[in-house]
Short mmCIF file of C-alpha atoms in Angstrom, two decimals:
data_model
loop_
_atom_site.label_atom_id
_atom_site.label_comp_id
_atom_site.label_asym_id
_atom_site.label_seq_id
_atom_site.Cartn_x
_atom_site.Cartn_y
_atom_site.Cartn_z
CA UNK A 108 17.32 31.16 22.17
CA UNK A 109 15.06 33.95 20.82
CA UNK A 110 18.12 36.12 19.62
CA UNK A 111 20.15 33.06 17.96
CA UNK A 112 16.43 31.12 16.72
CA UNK A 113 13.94 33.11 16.58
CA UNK A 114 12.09 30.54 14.29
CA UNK A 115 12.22 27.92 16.93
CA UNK A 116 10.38 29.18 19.92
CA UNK A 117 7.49 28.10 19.45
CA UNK A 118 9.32 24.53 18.95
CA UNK A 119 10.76 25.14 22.33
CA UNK A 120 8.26 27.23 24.29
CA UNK A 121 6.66 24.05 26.18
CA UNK A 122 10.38 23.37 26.99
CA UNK A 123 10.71 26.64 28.64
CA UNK A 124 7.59 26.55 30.42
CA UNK A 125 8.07 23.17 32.04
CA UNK A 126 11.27 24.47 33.31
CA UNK A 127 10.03 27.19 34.62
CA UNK A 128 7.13 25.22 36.32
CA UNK A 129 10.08 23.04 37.89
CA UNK A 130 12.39 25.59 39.87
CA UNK A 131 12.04 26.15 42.89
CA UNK A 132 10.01 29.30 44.25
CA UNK A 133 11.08 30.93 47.81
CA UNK A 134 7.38 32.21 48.16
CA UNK A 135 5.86 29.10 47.23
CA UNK A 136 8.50 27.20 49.56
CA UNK A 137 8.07 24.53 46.54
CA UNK A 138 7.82 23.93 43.04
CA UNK A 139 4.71 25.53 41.03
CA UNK A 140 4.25 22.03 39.22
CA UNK A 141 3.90 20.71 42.59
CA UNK A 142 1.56 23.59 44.31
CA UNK A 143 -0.47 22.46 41.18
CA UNK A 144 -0.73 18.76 40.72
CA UNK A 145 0.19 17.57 44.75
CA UNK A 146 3.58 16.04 43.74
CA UNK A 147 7.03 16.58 42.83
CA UNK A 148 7.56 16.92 38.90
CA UNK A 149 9.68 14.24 37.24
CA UNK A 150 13.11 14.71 36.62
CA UNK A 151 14.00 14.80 32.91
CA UNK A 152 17.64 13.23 32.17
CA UNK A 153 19.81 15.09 29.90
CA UNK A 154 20.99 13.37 27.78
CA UNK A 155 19.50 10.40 27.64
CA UNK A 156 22.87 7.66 27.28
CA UNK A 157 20.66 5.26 24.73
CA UNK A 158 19.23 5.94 21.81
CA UNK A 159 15.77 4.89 20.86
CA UNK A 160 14.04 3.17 17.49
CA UNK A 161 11.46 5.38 16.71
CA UNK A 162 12.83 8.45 14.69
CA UNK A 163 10.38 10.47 15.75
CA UNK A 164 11.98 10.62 19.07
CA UNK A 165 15.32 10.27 18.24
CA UNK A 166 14.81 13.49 15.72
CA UNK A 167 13.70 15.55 18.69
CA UNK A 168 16.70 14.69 21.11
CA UNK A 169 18.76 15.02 18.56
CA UNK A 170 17.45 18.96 18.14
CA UNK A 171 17.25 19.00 21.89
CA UNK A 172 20.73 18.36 22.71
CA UNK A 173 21.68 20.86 19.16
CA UNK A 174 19.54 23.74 21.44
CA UNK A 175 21.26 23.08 24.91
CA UNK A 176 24.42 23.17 23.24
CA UNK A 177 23.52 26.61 21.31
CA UNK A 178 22.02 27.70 24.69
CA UNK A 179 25.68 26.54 26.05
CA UNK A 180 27.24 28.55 24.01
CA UNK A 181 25.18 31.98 24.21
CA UNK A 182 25.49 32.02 27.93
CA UNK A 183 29.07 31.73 27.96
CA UNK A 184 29.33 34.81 25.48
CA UNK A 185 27.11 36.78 27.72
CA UNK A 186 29.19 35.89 30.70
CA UNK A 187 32.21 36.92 28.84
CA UNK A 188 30.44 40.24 27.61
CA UNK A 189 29.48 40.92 31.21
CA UNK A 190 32.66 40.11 32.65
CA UNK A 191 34.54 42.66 30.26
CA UNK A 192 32.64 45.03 31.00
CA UNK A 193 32.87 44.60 34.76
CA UNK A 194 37.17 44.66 34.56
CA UNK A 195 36.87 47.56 32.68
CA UNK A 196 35.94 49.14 36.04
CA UNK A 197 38.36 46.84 38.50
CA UNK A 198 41.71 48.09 39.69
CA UNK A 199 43.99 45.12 41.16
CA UNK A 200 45.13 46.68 44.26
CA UNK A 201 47.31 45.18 46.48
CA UNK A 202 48.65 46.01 50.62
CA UNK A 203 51.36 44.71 52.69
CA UNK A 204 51.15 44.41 56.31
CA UNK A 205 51.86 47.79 58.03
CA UNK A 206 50.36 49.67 54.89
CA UNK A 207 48.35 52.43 56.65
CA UNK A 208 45.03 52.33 54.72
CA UNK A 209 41.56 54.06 54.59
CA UNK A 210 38.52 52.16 55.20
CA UNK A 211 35.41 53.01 52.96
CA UNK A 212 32.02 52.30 54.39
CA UNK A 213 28.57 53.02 53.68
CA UNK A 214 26.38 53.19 56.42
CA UNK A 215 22.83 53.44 54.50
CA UNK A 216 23.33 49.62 53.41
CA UNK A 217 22.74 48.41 57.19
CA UNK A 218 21.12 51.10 58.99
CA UNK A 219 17.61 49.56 59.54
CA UNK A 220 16.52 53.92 59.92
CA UNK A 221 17.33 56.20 57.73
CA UNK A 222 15.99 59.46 57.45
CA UNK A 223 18.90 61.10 55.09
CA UNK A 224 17.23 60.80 51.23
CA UNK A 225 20.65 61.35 49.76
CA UNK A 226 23.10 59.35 52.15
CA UNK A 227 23.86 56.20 49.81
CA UNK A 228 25.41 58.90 47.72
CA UNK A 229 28.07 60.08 50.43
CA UNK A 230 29.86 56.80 51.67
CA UNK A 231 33.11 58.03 53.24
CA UNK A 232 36.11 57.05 54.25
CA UNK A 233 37.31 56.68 57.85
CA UNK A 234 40.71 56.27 59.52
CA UNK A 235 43.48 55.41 58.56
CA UNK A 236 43.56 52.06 60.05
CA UNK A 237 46.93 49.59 60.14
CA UNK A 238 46.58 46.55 57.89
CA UNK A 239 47.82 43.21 60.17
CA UNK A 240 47.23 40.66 58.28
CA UNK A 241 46.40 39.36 54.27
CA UNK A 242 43.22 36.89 54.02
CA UNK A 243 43.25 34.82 51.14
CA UNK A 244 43.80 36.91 48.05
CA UNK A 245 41.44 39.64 48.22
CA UNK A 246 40.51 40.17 51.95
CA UNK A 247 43.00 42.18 54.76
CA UNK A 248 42.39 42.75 58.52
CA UNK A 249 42.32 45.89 60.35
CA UNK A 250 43.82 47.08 63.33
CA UNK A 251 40.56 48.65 64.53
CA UNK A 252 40.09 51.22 67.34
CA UNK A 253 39.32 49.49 70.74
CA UNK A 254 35.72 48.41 71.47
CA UNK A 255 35.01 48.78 67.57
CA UNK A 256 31.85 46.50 66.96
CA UNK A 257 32.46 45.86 63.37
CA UNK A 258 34.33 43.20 62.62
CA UNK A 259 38.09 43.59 61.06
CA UNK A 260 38.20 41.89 57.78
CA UNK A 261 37.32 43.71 55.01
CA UNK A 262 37.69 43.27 50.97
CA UNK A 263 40.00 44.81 48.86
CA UNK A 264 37.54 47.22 47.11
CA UNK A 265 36.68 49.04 50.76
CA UNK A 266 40.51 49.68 51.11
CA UNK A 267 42.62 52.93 50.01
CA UNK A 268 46.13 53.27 50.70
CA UNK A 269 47.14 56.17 52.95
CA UNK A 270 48.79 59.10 50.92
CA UNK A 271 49.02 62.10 52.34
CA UNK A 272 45.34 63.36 53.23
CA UNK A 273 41.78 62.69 52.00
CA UNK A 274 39.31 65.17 52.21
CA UNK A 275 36.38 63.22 53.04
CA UNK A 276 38.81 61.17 55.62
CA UNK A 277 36.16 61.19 59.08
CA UNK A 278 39.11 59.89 62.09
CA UNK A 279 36.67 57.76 63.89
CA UNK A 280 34.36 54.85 63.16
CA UNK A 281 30.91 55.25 62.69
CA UNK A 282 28.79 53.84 66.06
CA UNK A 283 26.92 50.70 65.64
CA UNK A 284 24.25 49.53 67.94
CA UNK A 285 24.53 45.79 69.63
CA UNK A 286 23.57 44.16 66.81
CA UNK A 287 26.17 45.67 64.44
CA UNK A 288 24.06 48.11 62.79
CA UNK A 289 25.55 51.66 61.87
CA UNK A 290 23.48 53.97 64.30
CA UNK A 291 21.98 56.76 62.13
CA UNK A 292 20.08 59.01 63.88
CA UNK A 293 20.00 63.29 64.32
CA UNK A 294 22.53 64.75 66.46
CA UNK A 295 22.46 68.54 66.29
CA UNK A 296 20.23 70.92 64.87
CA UNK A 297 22.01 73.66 63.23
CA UNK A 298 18.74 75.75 61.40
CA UNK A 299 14.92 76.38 60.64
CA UNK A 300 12.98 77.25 57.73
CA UNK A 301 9.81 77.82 56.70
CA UNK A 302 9.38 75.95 52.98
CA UNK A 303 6.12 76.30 50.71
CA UNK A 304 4.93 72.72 49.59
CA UNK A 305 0.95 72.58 48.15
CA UNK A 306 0.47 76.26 49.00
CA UNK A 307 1.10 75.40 52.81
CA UNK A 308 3.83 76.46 55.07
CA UNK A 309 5.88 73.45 56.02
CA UNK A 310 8.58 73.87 59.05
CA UNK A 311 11.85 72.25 58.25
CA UNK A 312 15.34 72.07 60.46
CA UNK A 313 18.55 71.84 59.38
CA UNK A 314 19.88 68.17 61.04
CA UNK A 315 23.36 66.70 61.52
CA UNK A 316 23.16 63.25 61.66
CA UNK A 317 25.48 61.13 63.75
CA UNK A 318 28.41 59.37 61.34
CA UNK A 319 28.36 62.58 59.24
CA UNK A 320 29.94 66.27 59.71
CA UNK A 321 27.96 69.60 59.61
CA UNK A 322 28.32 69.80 55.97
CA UNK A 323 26.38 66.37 55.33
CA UNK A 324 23.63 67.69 57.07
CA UNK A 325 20.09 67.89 55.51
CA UNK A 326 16.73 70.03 55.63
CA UNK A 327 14.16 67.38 57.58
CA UNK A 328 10.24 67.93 57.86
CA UNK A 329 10.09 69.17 61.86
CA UNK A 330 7.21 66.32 61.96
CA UNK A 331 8.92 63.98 60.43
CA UNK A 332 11.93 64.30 63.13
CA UNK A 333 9.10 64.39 65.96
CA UNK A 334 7.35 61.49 64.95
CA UNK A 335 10.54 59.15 64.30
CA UNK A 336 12.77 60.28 67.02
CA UNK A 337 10.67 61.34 70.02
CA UNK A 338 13.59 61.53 72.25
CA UNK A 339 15.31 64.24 70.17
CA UNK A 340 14.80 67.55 71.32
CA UNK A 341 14.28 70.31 68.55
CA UNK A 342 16.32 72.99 70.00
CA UNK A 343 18.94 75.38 68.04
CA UNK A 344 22.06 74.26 68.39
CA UNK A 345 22.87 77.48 69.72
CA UNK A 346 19.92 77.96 71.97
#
C-alpha cells in the first residue's frame, strides 16, 4: 500500500492499526484489542452485501474494497517475484525404487548441544541407502541400517543419487539419543595449544566430535570442554 499509494496512508493507517490490534499474539495468548478493552474485538465483514444511503459511507467502502483489491493484487506479484526467485534455485529430481541414493543431513538443526561454531556449515552426506518406496510426489523411504532411530522418509531435496563416490560420503548414520536427537558431543582429542586472547594464555585442544571425521575437528577452550562435558577425559589421543 505504501509502494503503490503512498498518498493514501494516512487514509488507511487506522485501517492498519485496527488490524493489527485484531490478530492474534502467541505471547499474549489473545488479541491486543482484547488484553486492552476485556473483550473480543468485533468482526468487520468484507464486503458488506448491501449498500447504504448515506454517501458518505458508501464513498468510503467503495475506496475500501478499490484498496483490498490493489492490496490483492500487490501480494500476488510479490508471491510471484518470490516464487521465481526460489525455482531459480530448485532442481526437479526424481528416484525409482532400488535407486541407491545418498542421504544429506545436518545434525546442528536438532542437536539440543552444540559446541562446534562452524558445524551448520558442514552438513554431509551419509550412506548410500536403498530407496523402497515413493511417498506422494516429493517424499521416498529409506532402507535404513538396523536399529537406526531416525525415521525413513525423507524429502526429495535431502536425496542424491549414487554415482560413483562422494567425497564427503560418511558410511554410517549419525547416533541419536532416545529422543531422536543427533548426539553431538567430543570423541577424541587429537592436540593442544596454547592461544593468546586479551594478553592471556588460553589452553585450547584439538576435538573430534562424534558424527564428524578427524578433519572436521575444531580448536575448543580446555574450560569450555570441562565445564560442558565433565565425563570427557582430556587426554591425547595418543597418550
Amino acid at each position: 500500500m505504501t509502494g503503490s499509494q503512498p498518498k493514501q496512508l494516512v487514509q488507511w493507517l487506522a485501517l492498519a492499526e485496527y488490524w493489527f490490534n485484531t490478530n492474534y499474539h502467541t505471547s499474549l495468548k489473545m488479541f491486543p484489542f482484547q488484553a486492552l478493552y476485556g473483550y473480543q474485538p468485533p468482526h468487520l465483514v468484507f464486503p458488506i452485501p448491501t449498500p447504504t444511503s448515506v454517501e458518505t459511507v458508501e464513498d468510503y467502502l467503495q475506496k475500501r474494497d478499490l484498496m483490498l483489491q490493489l492490496l490483492k493484487h500487490d501480494l500476488s506479484k510479490a508471491q510471484k517475484r518470490m516464487k521465481f526467485f526460489a525455482d531459480q534455485k530448485r532442481s526437479d529430481m526424481e528416484f525409482a525404487v532400488g535407486d541407491m541414493v545418498f542421504l544429506k543431513l545436518q545434525p546442528y538443526i536438532q542437536t539440543p548441544v552444540v559446541i562446534r561454531k562452524n558445524f551448520k556449515l558442514s552438513s554431509k552426506y551419509f550412506g548410500s541407502f536403498e530407496i523402497l518406496q515413493r511417498i506422494g510426489v516429493v517424499a521416498y523411504k529409506l532402507k535404513l541400517l538396523v536399529g537406526s532411530r531416525i525415521h525413513p522418509i525423507f524429502h526429495v531435496s535431502h536425496l542424491k543419487k549414487k554415482i560413483g563416490l562422494t567425497a564427503t560420503t560418511l558410511p554410517q548414520l549419525p547416533l541419536v539419543d532416545h529422543n531422536g536427537h543427533f548426539v553431538i558431543e567430543p570423541e577424541a582429542l587429537l592436540q593442544r595449544r596454547l592461544t593468546l586472547r586479551s594478553g592471556l594464555s588460553i589452553p585450547q585442544v584439538l576435538i573430534q566430535c562424534s558424527n564428524s571425521p578427524p578433519e572436521d575437528a575444531t580448536w575448543e577452550d580446555t574450560t569450555h570442554i570441562q565445564a560442558q562435558f565433565s565425563n570427557f577425559i582430556l587426554e591425547d589421543k595418543d597418550a
